[in-house]
Short mmCIF file of C-alpha atoms in Angstrom, two decimals:
data_model
loop_
_atom_site.label_atom_id
_atom_site.label_comp_id
_atom_site.label_asym_id
_atom_site.label_seq_id
_atom_site.Cartn_x
_atom_site.Cartn_y
_atom_site.Cartn_z
CA MET A 1 -23.45 -24.88 1.20
CA LYS A 2 -25.83 -27.03 -0.39
CA LYS A 3 -25.93 -27.55 -4.40
CA LYS A 4 -29.05 -25.83 -5.23
CA VAL A 5 -27.56 -22.77 -3.39
CA LEU A 6 -24.58 -22.79 -5.21
CA ASN A 7 -26.06 -22.68 -8.73
CA ILE A 8 -28.18 -19.70 -7.98
CA LEU A 9 -25.56 -17.22 -8.98
CA ILE A 10 -24.76 -13.74 -9.96
CA LEU A 11 -24.06 -13.74 -13.89
CA SER A 12 -24.18 -9.96 -14.51
CA ALA A 13 -23.46 -6.68 -12.86
CA PHE A 14 -26.23 -5.46 -9.95
CA ILE A 15 -28.40 -2.84 -11.77
CA VAL A 16 -29.24 -0.04 -9.02
CA THR A 17 -32.07 2.14 -9.90
CA ALA A 18 -31.65 4.69 -7.59
CA CYS A 19 -29.77 5.66 -4.16
CA SER A 20 -32.23 5.08 -1.65
CA LYS A 21 -31.77 2.03 -0.03
CA SER A 22 -35.43 0.89 -0.15
CA PHE A 23 -35.03 1.10 -4.17
CA LEU A 24 -32.18 -0.98 -4.48
CA GLU A 25 -32.78 -3.88 -6.82
CA LYS A 26 -31.59 -7.09 -4.73
CA SER A 27 -31.97 -9.92 -6.85
CA PRO A 28 -29.77 -10.46 -10.20
CA THR A 29 -30.92 -8.87 -12.89
CA ASP A 30 -30.04 -11.72 -15.27
CA VAL A 31 -29.48 -15.39 -14.35
CA ILE A 32 -28.70 -18.18 -17.38
CA SER A 33 -27.90 -21.73 -17.08
CA GLU A 34 -24.13 -22.89 -17.13
CA LYS A 35 -25.00 -24.85 -20.33
CA ASP A 36 -26.16 -21.97 -22.20
CA LEU A 37 -22.91 -19.44 -20.88
CA ALA A 38 -20.71 -22.34 -21.74
CA ASN A 39 -22.29 -22.51 -25.38
CA ALA A 40 -21.96 -18.80 -25.92
CA VAL A 41 -18.26 -18.78 -24.53
CA ASP A 42 -17.30 -21.43 -26.88
CA LYS A 43 -18.41 -19.17 -29.68
CA ASP A 44 -17.00 -15.46 -28.01
CA PRO A 45 -14.77 -15.77 -24.98
CA SER A 46 -15.28 -12.09 -24.47
CA LEU A 47 -18.70 -12.36 -23.42
CA LEU A 48 -17.82 -12.77 -20.09
CA GLY A 49 -16.52 -9.84 -19.81
CA GLY A 50 -20.02 -8.75 -17.93
CA ASN A 51 -19.89 -11.63 -15.84
CA ILE A 52 -16.25 -10.25 -14.64
CA SER A 53 -17.79 -6.94 -14.24
CA GLY A 54 -20.63 -8.84 -11.81
CA LEU A 55 -17.76 -10.03 -9.71
CA TYR A 56 -16.42 -6.45 -9.09
CA ALA A 57 -19.51 -4.92 -8.36
CA LEU A 58 -20.26 -7.59 -5.78
CA MET A 59 -17.12 -6.00 -3.57
CA PHE A 60 -19.06 -2.63 -2.89
CA GLN A 61 -23.05 -3.45 -3.19
CA PRO A 62 -25.18 -3.37 -0.09
CA GLU A 63 -26.39 -6.77 1.21
CA THR A 64 -23.68 -9.05 -0.67
CA GLY A 65 -23.05 -10.47 2.68
CA GLY A 66 -26.82 -12.13 2.72
CA THR A 67 -28.62 -9.79 5.45
CA THR A 68 -29.78 -6.29 5.24
CA GLY A 69 -28.05 -4.27 7.96
CA ASP A 70 -26.08 -1.50 7.13
CA ASP A 71 -23.03 -3.15 7.90
CA ASP A 72 -22.94 -5.45 4.82
CA PHE A 73 -21.61 -4.05 1.74
CA GLY A 74 -18.76 -6.28 0.57
CA GLN A 75 -14.93 -5.90 0.76
CA LYS A 76 -15.00 -2.04 2.55
CA ALA A 77 -17.53 -3.51 5.49
CA GLN A 78 -14.77 -6.06 6.04
CA ASP A 79 -11.91 -3.52 6.18
CA ILE A 80 -13.86 -1.72 8.97
CA ASN A 81 -14.35 -4.87 11.05
CA MET A 82 -10.62 -5.89 10.54
CA ASP A 83 -9.60 -2.13 11.55
CA LEU A 84 -11.68 -2.80 14.50
CA LEU A 85 -10.56 -5.90 15.64
CA SER A 86 -6.92 -4.33 15.28
CA THR A 87 -8.31 -1.94 17.80
CA ASP A 88 -6.31 0.98 16.16
CA MET A 89 -9.70 2.28 15.11
CA VAL A 90 -12.51 2.28 17.72
CA MET A 91 -16.32 3.51 17.98
CA GLU A 92 -16.89 6.81 18.76
CA GLY A 93 -20.23 6.37 19.94
CA ASN A 94 -22.95 3.54 20.28
CA ASN A 95 -26.35 5.23 19.01
CA TYR A 96 -27.37 3.19 16.09
CA GLY A 97 -25.78 -0.58 16.66
CA TRP A 98 -23.81 -0.94 13.66
CA PHE A 99 -20.25 -2.73 14.00
CA VAL A 100 -20.93 -2.49 17.92
CA ALA A 101 -20.84 -6.43 17.99
CA ILE A 102 -17.77 -6.62 16.37
CA SER A 103 -16.11 -3.47 18.54
CA ARG A 104 -16.95 -5.68 21.32
CA PHE A 105 -15.63 -8.74 19.88
CA GLN A 106 -18.83 -10.60 20.31
CA SER A 107 -19.32 -11.55 16.67
CA THR A 108 -16.21 -13.42 16.22
CA VAL A 109 -16.96 -15.77 19.39
CA ASP A 110 -20.86 -15.85 18.47
CA PHE A 111 -21.72 -18.46 15.57
CA THR A 112 -24.82 -17.86 15.17
CA SER A 113 -24.26 -14.03 14.90
CA ASN A 114 -24.87 -12.16 11.56
CA GLY A 115 -21.43 -10.22 12.24
CA GLY A 116 -20.03 -13.92 11.38
CA TYR A 117 -22.13 -14.72 8.70
CA ILE A 118 -21.71 -11.47 6.53
CA PRO A 119 -17.67 -12.24 5.36
CA TRP A 120 -18.25 -15.55 5.13
CA ARG A 121 -21.43 -15.47 2.59
CA TYR A 122 -19.85 -12.58 1.02
CA TYR A 123 -16.52 -14.08 0.24
CA TYR A 124 -18.41 -17.57 -0.81
CA ARG A 125 -20.61 -15.51 -3.27
CA VAL A 126 -17.78 -13.89 -4.57
CA ILE A 127 -15.98 -17.17 -5.15
CA MET A 128 -19.11 -19.11 -7.10
CA SER A 129 -19.52 -16.36 -9.29
CA ALA A 130 -16.07 -16.63 -10.21
CA ASN A 131 -16.13 -20.34 -10.41
CA SER A 132 -19.07 -19.71 -13.07
CA VAL A 133 -16.82 -17.99 -15.07
CA ILE A 134 -13.70 -20.27 -14.57
CA ASP A 135 -16.29 -23.21 -15.38
CA ALA A 136 -17.50 -21.34 -18.57
CA LEU A 137 -13.71 -21.45 -19.80
CA GLY A 138 -13.62 -25.06 -19.18
CA GLY A 139 -12.51 -24.89 -15.91
CA ASN A 140 -9.08 -24.68 -13.62
CA ASP A 141 -7.01 -26.60 -16.01
CA ALA A 142 -8.72 -25.26 -19.46
CA ASP A 143 -5.96 -24.65 -22.74
CA LEU A 144 -7.29 -21.48 -23.42
CA THR A 145 -5.52 -20.00 -26.44
CA THR A 146 -7.16 -16.52 -26.95
CA ASP A 147 -6.03 -13.37 -24.96
CA ASP A 148 -9.44 -12.65 -24.21
CA ALA A 149 -10.28 -15.92 -22.58
CA LYS A 150 -7.14 -15.73 -20.81
CA PHE A 151 -7.56 -12.03 -19.93
CA ILE A 152 -11.02 -13.35 -18.20
CA MET A 153 -9.27 -16.66 -16.14
CA GLY A 154 -6.67 -14.71 -14.94
CA GLN A 155 -9.35 -12.02 -13.24
CA ALA A 156 -12.02 -14.96 -12.39
CA LYS A 157 -8.52 -16.92 -10.82
CA ALA A 158 -7.13 -13.89 -8.88
CA MET A 159 -10.68 -12.67 -7.56
CA ARG A 160 -11.26 -16.30 -6.38
CA ALA A 161 -7.93 -16.54 -4.43
CA TYR A 162 -8.36 -12.85 -3.04
CA CYS A 163 -11.85 -14.28 -1.18
CA TYR A 164 -9.74 -17.60 0.15
CA PHE A 165 -7.10 -15.19 1.27
CA TYR A 166 -9.55 -13.13 3.20
CA LEU A 167 -11.37 -16.07 4.71
CA ALA A 168 -8.30 -17.72 5.76
CA GLN A 169 -7.20 -14.87 7.46
CA LEU A 170 -10.66 -13.89 9.17
CA TYR A 171 -11.51 -17.55 9.95
CA GLY A 172 -8.06 -18.84 10.93
CA LYS A 173 -6.70 -18.49 14.54
CA GLU A 174 -3.08 -18.61 13.29
CA GLY A 175 -3.39 -16.83 10.44
CA TYR A 176 -0.70 -18.64 8.45
CA GLY A 177 -0.52 -21.76 5.72
CA THR A 178 1.73 -24.25 6.48
CA GLY A 179 -0.35 -26.30 9.22
CA ASN A 180 -2.69 -29.43 9.14
CA GLU A 181 -5.65 -27.64 11.19
CA PRO A 182 -8.88 -27.32 9.11
CA LEU A 183 -9.65 -24.17 7.88
CA ILE A 184 -12.47 -23.58 5.47
CA PRO A 185 -13.94 -25.62 2.47
CA ILE A 186 -12.44 -25.13 -0.99
CA TYR A 187 -14.95 -24.62 -4.09
CA LYS A 188 -13.06 -25.12 -7.16
CA SER A 189 -16.24 -25.44 -9.63
CA LEU A 190 -20.08 -25.24 -9.43
CA THR A 191 -20.28 -29.02 -9.48
CA ASP A 192 -18.53 -28.91 -5.68
CA ALA A 193 -21.06 -29.55 -2.93
CA ASP A 194 -20.72 -29.75 0.52
CA MET A 195 -17.03 -29.95 0.74
CA PRO A 196 -15.49 -30.59 3.95
CA LEU A 197 -12.87 -28.28 5.48
CA SER A 198 -9.64 -28.17 3.60
CA THR A 199 -6.24 -27.81 6.06
CA SER A 200 -4.43 -24.31 6.49
CA LYS A 201 -1.98 -25.80 4.10
CA ASP A 202 -3.82 -26.85 1.00
CA VAL A 203 -5.81 -23.39 1.10
CA TYR A 204 -2.72 -21.59 1.05
CA ASP A 205 -1.24 -23.71 -1.50
CA PHE A 206 -4.43 -23.40 -3.90
CA ILE A 207 -4.34 -19.41 -3.42
CA VAL A 208 -0.48 -19.50 -4.46
CA GLU A 209 -1.32 -21.57 -7.21
CA ASP A 210 -4.54 -19.41 -8.41
CA LEU A 211 -2.99 -16.15 -7.99
CA LYS A 212 0.61 -17.44 -9.94
CA ALA A 213 -1.96 -18.72 -12.82
CA ALA A 214 -3.45 -15.31 -12.97
CA ILE A 215 -0.40 -13.41 -12.82
CA SER A 216 0.54 -15.55 -16.06
CA ASP A 217 -2.75 -15.22 -17.65
CA LEU A 218 -2.66 -11.42 -17.29
CA GLU A 219 0.71 -10.74 -18.58
CA ASN A 220 -0.26 -8.90 -21.37
CA PHE A 221 -3.61 -7.70 -20.14
CA SER A 222 -3.97 -3.87 -20.50
CA ARG A 223 -7.29 -2.52 -18.11
CA THR A 224 -9.88 -0.25 -18.89
CA SER A 225 -9.80 0.66 -15.22
CA LYS A 226 -8.46 0.42 -12.13
CA SER A 227 -11.62 -1.50 -10.83
CA GLN A 228 -10.15 -4.15 -12.59
CA VAL A 229 -7.32 -6.64 -11.49
CA ASN A 230 -4.08 -6.61 -13.58
CA LYS A 231 -1.01 -8.60 -13.20
CA TYR A 232 0.13 -6.13 -10.39
CA VAL A 233 -2.81 -6.16 -8.13
CA ALA A 234 -2.19 -10.08 -8.67
CA LYS A 235 1.36 -9.90 -7.73
CA GLY A 236 -0.08 -7.93 -4.68
CA LEU A 237 -2.36 -10.38 -3.66
CA LEU A 238 0.27 -13.17 -4.10
CA SER A 239 2.71 -11.00 -1.45
CA TYR A 240 0.13 -10.80 0.86
CA ALA A 241 -0.81 -14.20 0.84
CA LEU A 242 2.95 -15.51 0.71
CA MET A 243 3.50 -13.31 3.60
CA ALA A 244 0.98 -14.94 5.66
CA ARG A 245 2.26 -18.27 4.61
CA GLY A 246 5.33 -17.02 6.49
CA THR A 247 8.73 -19.53 4.99
CA GLN A 248 11.69 -18.13 4.63
CA ALA A 249 11.59 -18.83 0.77
CA ASP A 250 8.10 -16.95 0.96
CA TRP A 251 9.53 -14.00 2.49
CA GLN A 252 12.44 -13.93 -0.64
CA GLU A 253 9.51 -14.02 -3.01
CA VAL A 254 7.92 -11.60 -1.55
CA VAL A 255 10.79 -9.32 -1.91
CA THR A 256 11.28 -10.14 -5.76
CA LEU A 257 7.38 -9.56 -6.09
CA THR A 258 7.32 -6.13 -4.05
CA ASN A 259 10.47 -4.87 -5.90
CA ASP A 260 8.40 -5.69 -9.29
CA ILE A 261 5.64 -3.85 -8.30
CA ILE A 262 7.78 -0.74 -6.92
CA ASN A 263 9.66 -0.70 -9.79
CA ASN A 264 7.59 -1.49 -13.01
CA SER A 265 3.80 -1.04 -11.98
CA GLY A 266 3.61 2.73 -12.97
CA HIS A 267 2.43 3.67 -9.42
CA PRO A 268 4.59 6.17 -7.42
CA LEU A 269 4.32 6.80 -3.68
CA THR A 270 1.61 8.43 -2.35
CA THR A 271 2.50 12.34 -1.85
CA LYS A 272 2.60 14.24 0.99
CA SER A 273 0.48 16.75 -0.25
CA GLU A 274 -2.29 13.74 -1.07
CA THR A 275 -1.89 12.33 2.43
CA ALA A 276 -3.70 15.03 4.58
CA ALA A 277 -5.64 18.17 3.88
CA ILE A 278 -4.05 21.14 4.66
CA MET A 279 -6.53 23.81 5.34
CA ASN A 280 -6.65 27.55 5.12
CA GLY A 281 -9.75 28.39 7.48
CA SER A 282 -12.26 26.06 6.00
CA VAL A 283 -10.87 25.74 2.37
CA VAL A 284 -8.63 22.73 1.46
CA THR A 285 -5.77 24.03 -0.53
CA ASN A 286 -4.93 20.63 -1.72
CA PRO A 287 -7.63 19.27 -3.70
CA GLU A 288 -5.42 16.16 -4.54
CA SER A 289 -6.00 14.95 -0.58
CA GLY A 290 -8.95 12.79 1.14
CA PHE A 291 -8.36 9.34 -0.02
CA ASN A 292 -11.33 10.11 -2.55
CA ASN A 293 -10.37 9.74 -6.32
CA LEU A 294 -9.18 6.59 -8.01
CA ALA A 295 -7.33 8.69 -10.62
CA THR A 296 -4.61 8.98 -7.46
CA PRO A 297 -1.60 7.85 -9.07
CA SER A 298 -0.55 5.61 -6.16
CA TRP A 299 -3.92 3.87 -6.11
CA MET A 300 -3.58 0.20 -7.51
CA TRP A 301 -6.88 -1.13 -7.65
CA GLY A 302 -10.29 0.54 -6.51
CA THR A 303 -13.83 1.60 -7.42
CA ASP A 304 -14.72 4.33 -9.26
CA LEU A 305 -18.06 5.59 -7.50
CA THR A 306 -20.84 7.73 -9.07
CA ALA A 307 -24.42 8.26 -8.90
CA GLU A 308 -25.21 5.44 -11.00
CA SER A 309 -23.72 3.37 -8.47
CA GLY A 310 -26.47 3.53 -5.97
CA VAL A 311 -24.35 3.71 -2.82
CA ALA A 312 -25.75 5.34 -0.14
CA LEU A 313 -26.22 4.96 3.79
CA ASP A 314 -24.80 1.42 4.26
CA SER A 315 -21.26 2.08 2.56
CA TRP A 316 -17.65 2.63 3.74
CA TRP A 317 -17.89 6.36 3.19
CA GLY A 318 -21.39 6.33 5.22
CA HIS A 319 -19.37 4.52 8.54
CA MET A 320 -16.24 6.51 7.68
CA ASP A 321 -16.56 9.99 6.64
CA TYR A 322 -18.17 13.03 8.91
CA TYR A 323 -19.01 14.48 5.51
CA THR A 324 -21.14 11.88 4.31
CA TYR A 325 -24.99 11.68 5.16
CA SER A 326 -24.89 8.34 7.21
CA TYR A 327 -23.16 7.46 10.53
CA ALA A 328 -20.00 8.98 11.06
CA SER A 329 -21.92 12.35 10.86
CA SER A 330 -24.31 11.67 13.24
CA GLY A 331 -22.19 10.08 16.15
CA ASP A 332 -21.12 6.77 15.07
CA ALA A 333 -17.96 7.87 13.68
CA LYS A 334 -14.79 5.66 13.85
CA ILE A 335 -11.62 7.22 15.32
CA ILE A 336 -8.17 6.03 15.92
CA SER A 337 -7.18 4.93 18.95
CA GLN A 338 -5.80 7.55 21.34
CA GLU A 339 -2.65 5.78 22.06
CA LEU A 340 -1.88 5.34 18.33
CA TYR A 341 -2.50 9.11 17.82
CA ASP A 342 -0.52 9.85 20.22
CA ALA A 343 2.58 8.32 19.14
CA ILE A 344 2.79 9.49 16.10
CA PRO A 345 5.56 12.40 15.96
CA THR A 346 4.39 15.69 15.44
CA ASP A 347 6.62 16.67 12.36
CA ASP A 348 4.73 13.64 10.92
CA ILE A 349 2.13 14.85 8.32
CA ARG A 350 -0.03 11.82 8.86
CA LYS A 351 -0.76 13.09 12.51
CA LYS A 352 -2.72 16.10 10.93
CA GLN A 353 -5.00 13.28 9.34
CA PHE A 354 -6.67 13.40 12.57
CA HIS A 355 -8.62 15.93 14.66
CA PRO A 356 -6.47 16.60 17.70
CA THR A 357 -8.99 16.21 20.09
CA ALA A 358 -12.34 14.31 18.31
CA LEU A 359 -9.62 11.62 16.35
CA LEU A 360 -12.15 11.92 13.96
CA PRO A 361 -9.86 11.39 10.26
CA ILE A 362 -11.24 14.15 8.74
CA TYR A 363 -8.22 15.31 7.07
CA LYS A 364 -7.19 11.75 5.68
CA LEU A 365 -10.51 10.96 3.95
CA PHE A 366 -13.50 13.47 3.25
CA ASP A 367 -15.78 14.16 0.71
CA PRO A 368 -13.94 17.10 -1.41
CA ALA A 369 -17.22 19.49 -0.72
CA ARG A 370 -16.53 19.01 3.27
CA VAL A 371 -20.07 19.87 3.88
CA TRP A 372 -21.02 18.20 7.22
CA ASP A 373 -23.69 15.39 6.58
CA GLY A 374 -23.58 16.52 2.82
CA GLN A 375 -22.41 13.80 0.61
CA LEU A 376 -25.62 11.56 -0.56
CA PRO A 377 -25.59 9.42 -2.73
CA VAL A 378 -21.60 8.36 -2.29
CA THR A 379 -19.74 9.61 -5.30
CA THR A 380 -16.11 9.62 -3.80
CA ASP A 381 -14.04 6.19 -4.61
CA LEU A 382 -13.45 3.00 -3.12
CA LEU A 383 -9.28 2.00 -2.60
CA TYR A 384 -8.86 -1.58 -2.35
CA MET A 385 -4.94 -1.53 -2.97
CA ARG A 386 -2.01 1.17 -2.91
CA VAL A 387 1.62 0.95 -3.85
CA ASP A 388 2.53 2.29 -0.26
CA GLU A 389 1.50 -0.72 0.68
CA PHE A 390 4.42 -2.58 -0.98
CA TYR A 391 6.94 -0.50 0.15
CA LEU A 392 6.00 -1.76 3.77
CA LEU A 393 6.01 -5.22 2.83
CA ASN A 394 9.13 -5.31 0.96
CA ALA A 395 10.75 -3.56 4.59
CA GLU A 396 9.10 -6.30 6.44
CA ALA A 397 9.78 -9.22 4.23
CA ASN A 398 13.40 -8.20 4.13
CA ALA A 399 13.73 -7.35 8.06
CA ASN A 400 12.57 -10.76 8.34
CA LEU A 401 15.36 -12.39 6.39
CA GLY A 402 17.79 -10.26 8.42
CA GLN A 403 18.34 -7.86 5.31
CA ASP A 404 18.25 -4.82 7.72
CA GLY A 405 19.95 -2.67 4.87
CA ALA A 406 17.77 -3.41 1.99
CA ALA A 407 14.31 -3.20 4.60
CA LYS A 408 15.98 0.68 5.76
CA SER A 409 16.36 1.69 2.22
CA THR A 410 12.56 0.74 1.35
CA LEU A 411 11.21 2.06 4.44
CA GLU A 412 13.00 5.37 4.14
CA LYS A 413 11.70 5.81 0.79
CA LEU A 414 8.03 5.99 2.07
CA VAL A 415 9.17 7.36 5.68
CA LYS A 416 10.74 10.67 4.27
CA ILE A 417 7.63 11.67 2.42
CA ARG A 418 5.52 11.79 5.67
CA LYS A 419 7.92 13.27 8.45
CA ASP A 420 10.76 15.55 8.46
CA ASN A 421 13.15 13.80 10.63
CA ILE A 422 14.04 10.22 9.69
CA SER A 423 17.78 10.04 10.97
CA TYR A 424 16.83 7.79 13.48
CA LEU A 425 15.81 5.15 10.74
CA SER A 426 19.47 4.27 10.13
CA SER A 427 20.38 2.80 13.36
CA LEU A 428 17.97 0.49 13.77
CA THR A 429 18.22 -3.28 13.65
CA GLY A 430 16.74 -6.45 13.99
CA SER A 431 13.75 -6.31 16.49
CA ASN A 432 13.80 -2.53 16.90
CA LEU A 433 13.85 -2.22 12.93
CA LYS A 434 10.45 -4.43 12.85
CA GLU A 435 8.68 -2.62 15.34
CA GLU A 436 9.50 0.32 13.39
CA ILE A 437 8.28 -1.28 10.24
CA TYR A 438 5.34 -2.17 12.33
CA PHE A 439 4.47 1.33 13.76
CA GLN A 440 4.55 2.59 10.14
CA THR A 441 2.60 -0.04 8.74
CA ARG A 442 -0.30 1.31 11.41
CA VAL A 443 0.15 4.91 11.06
CA GLU A 444 0.14 4.60 7.08
CA LEU A 445 -2.54 2.17 6.87
CA TRP A 446 -4.75 3.36 9.28
CA GLY A 447 -8.26 3.12 8.13
CA GLU A 448 -7.38 0.88 5.51
CA GLY A 449 -8.14 -2.68 6.60
CA LYS A 450 -4.63 -3.96 6.55
CA VAL A 451 -3.07 -3.78 10.14
CA TYR A 452 -5.23 -7.03 10.98
CA LEU A 453 -3.39 -8.76 8.12
CA TYR A 454 0.04 -7.42 9.80
CA ASN A 455 -1.20 -8.95 13.55
CA LYS A 456 -2.01 -11.91 12.12
CA ARG A 457 1.14 -13.41 10.34
CA ASN A 458 3.42 -11.62 13.04
CA LYS A 459 1.49 -12.94 15.89
CA LYS A 460 0.83 -10.00 17.90
CA THR A 461 -1.20 -8.98 20.87
CA VAL A 462 -3.14 -6.46 20.61
CA THR A 463 -3.89 -3.85 24.01
CA VAL A 464 -7.30 -2.36 23.70
CA PRO A 465 -6.98 1.20 24.11
CA SER A 466 -7.91 3.66 26.55
CA ASN A 467 -10.68 5.39 24.51
CA HIS A 468 -12.33 1.90 23.46
CA LEU A 469 -16.24 2.25 24.50
CA PHE A 470 -16.27 -1.14 25.97
CA ASN A 471 -12.62 -3.33 26.64
CA ALA A 472 -10.42 -0.90 27.57
CA GLY A 473 -6.74 -1.79 28.64
CA GLU A 474 -7.83 -5.75 27.57
CA VAL A 475 -4.65 -7.60 26.36
CA ILE A 476 -6.06 -9.90 23.59
CA PRO A 477 -3.26 -12.48 22.18
CA PHE A 478 -3.34 -12.92 18.26
CA ASN A 479 -4.82 -16.21 18.30
CA SER A 480 -8.04 -15.55 20.73
CA GLN A 481 -11.48 -16.23 19.64
CA LYS A 482 -12.26 -12.87 19.73
CA LEU A 483 -9.99 -11.63 16.85
CA THR A 484 -11.13 -14.62 14.78
CA PHE A 485 -14.57 -15.47 13.14
CA SER A 486 -16.07 -18.88 14.06
CA ILE A 487 -17.73 -20.81 11.03
CA PRO A 488 -21.18 -19.60 10.93
CA GLN A 489 -23.62 -21.87 12.27
CA ASN A 490 -25.93 -21.95 8.91
CA GLU A 491 -22.69 -23.32 7.13
CA ILE A 492 -22.73 -26.10 9.94
CA LEU A 493 -26.10 -26.64 9.39
CA ASN A 494 -26.28 -27.00 5.89
CA ASN A 495 -23.17 -28.69 5.09
CA PRO A 496 -22.83 -32.28 6.65
CA ASN A 497 -19.20 -32.69 5.82
CA ILE A 498 -18.20 -29.96 8.28
CA ASN A 499 -18.00 -31.27 11.98
#
């Protein structure tokens, strides 16, 4: 990244003028100099609140990955990428081309591809915007004296760490952070330019440092919207980072963090009635289902989309929802792998999230109107994190520590809401218990972008399912280049310190 590029940053939220893609305003609406921003912040730190809103807007805006493609729309585009790479999600068809290259494991191995460039550009774009806020507050080691300044700094550091974590997962073959292999560049300030590759250990150490600082800064922060990061979201991000780093001490800390989230965050488990639609003919009898509402009590972090958000074809809902006017409604839906669907017991409500033959997730996630091809603009909300994830992480960490009783106790709390018979769980120990946690993670979090992270930290080989359009039956080791992006050609050409 050239310094001149790093200094052209988004310093306020995108303003969207209409839902049609051709009318989206793609350039920043207001760019001010770092000096002017710093001078203003010296007088009133709360002025940076708008810039924090801009960081969150980048998570769902089209083309934040630097392309005009309909597979470039922030975090949820990366969730689709990761689900396709996990192979628990497969393409239904190949009519329009979006996400086909990643589904065929081509974008990962081709360092010239847009598919490999989009996540790199997206996450570094958010990082540099976060750095603009951090620099304006006095830098990484600033001694902040007001709550407003601490709350803004905490959010900015958490967002920066979130980006570095996903970059480390997507561009690091090993998926953990204790080695000395070169990984990605770290930019801690707008003054940094053309940074070399930092080691995996240094990257993860920085992620953990940022998140612990964020948790401290956000201790007394009472957010006004679930779109904002609070201390429990930061603790959730830290749990993922520590699980990926994967030492005994890290696992023990994850147990502590996830227990805190479970017991004190105020978010209950997703209920059975929220998990899948129960139909009476064509009518949904439980309108709380659909994974479409930020107000769902189990949701910890997400985005409340409205018509004014301007989200349309190029969106997660467009690619995932049969009832949204876009690709899923027109033959390019994302469906569950046949083998995973077959493995879900019939007494499990999560089997009912999918059409039994088409395997579409039409009973898990949907626009409430349930009119084929109907939703436009997109107003159903986006999910980034829910509390159920931390029951699973808690069970996984405890199992890794050999605390089988604690692992089963936590796992049972989730599974008993999902299926009728859980008596088999009591007899599981050791590797069998770990495999059950893996299975429950795959089923619970299908379509939410999290299984790829499990596969990386647990070194899981994947077998491409039988209903995959291109590579059915192929066995792919966790550290294959097919499952990990290459550093993009643009970065190699423009950064002389990467070699």
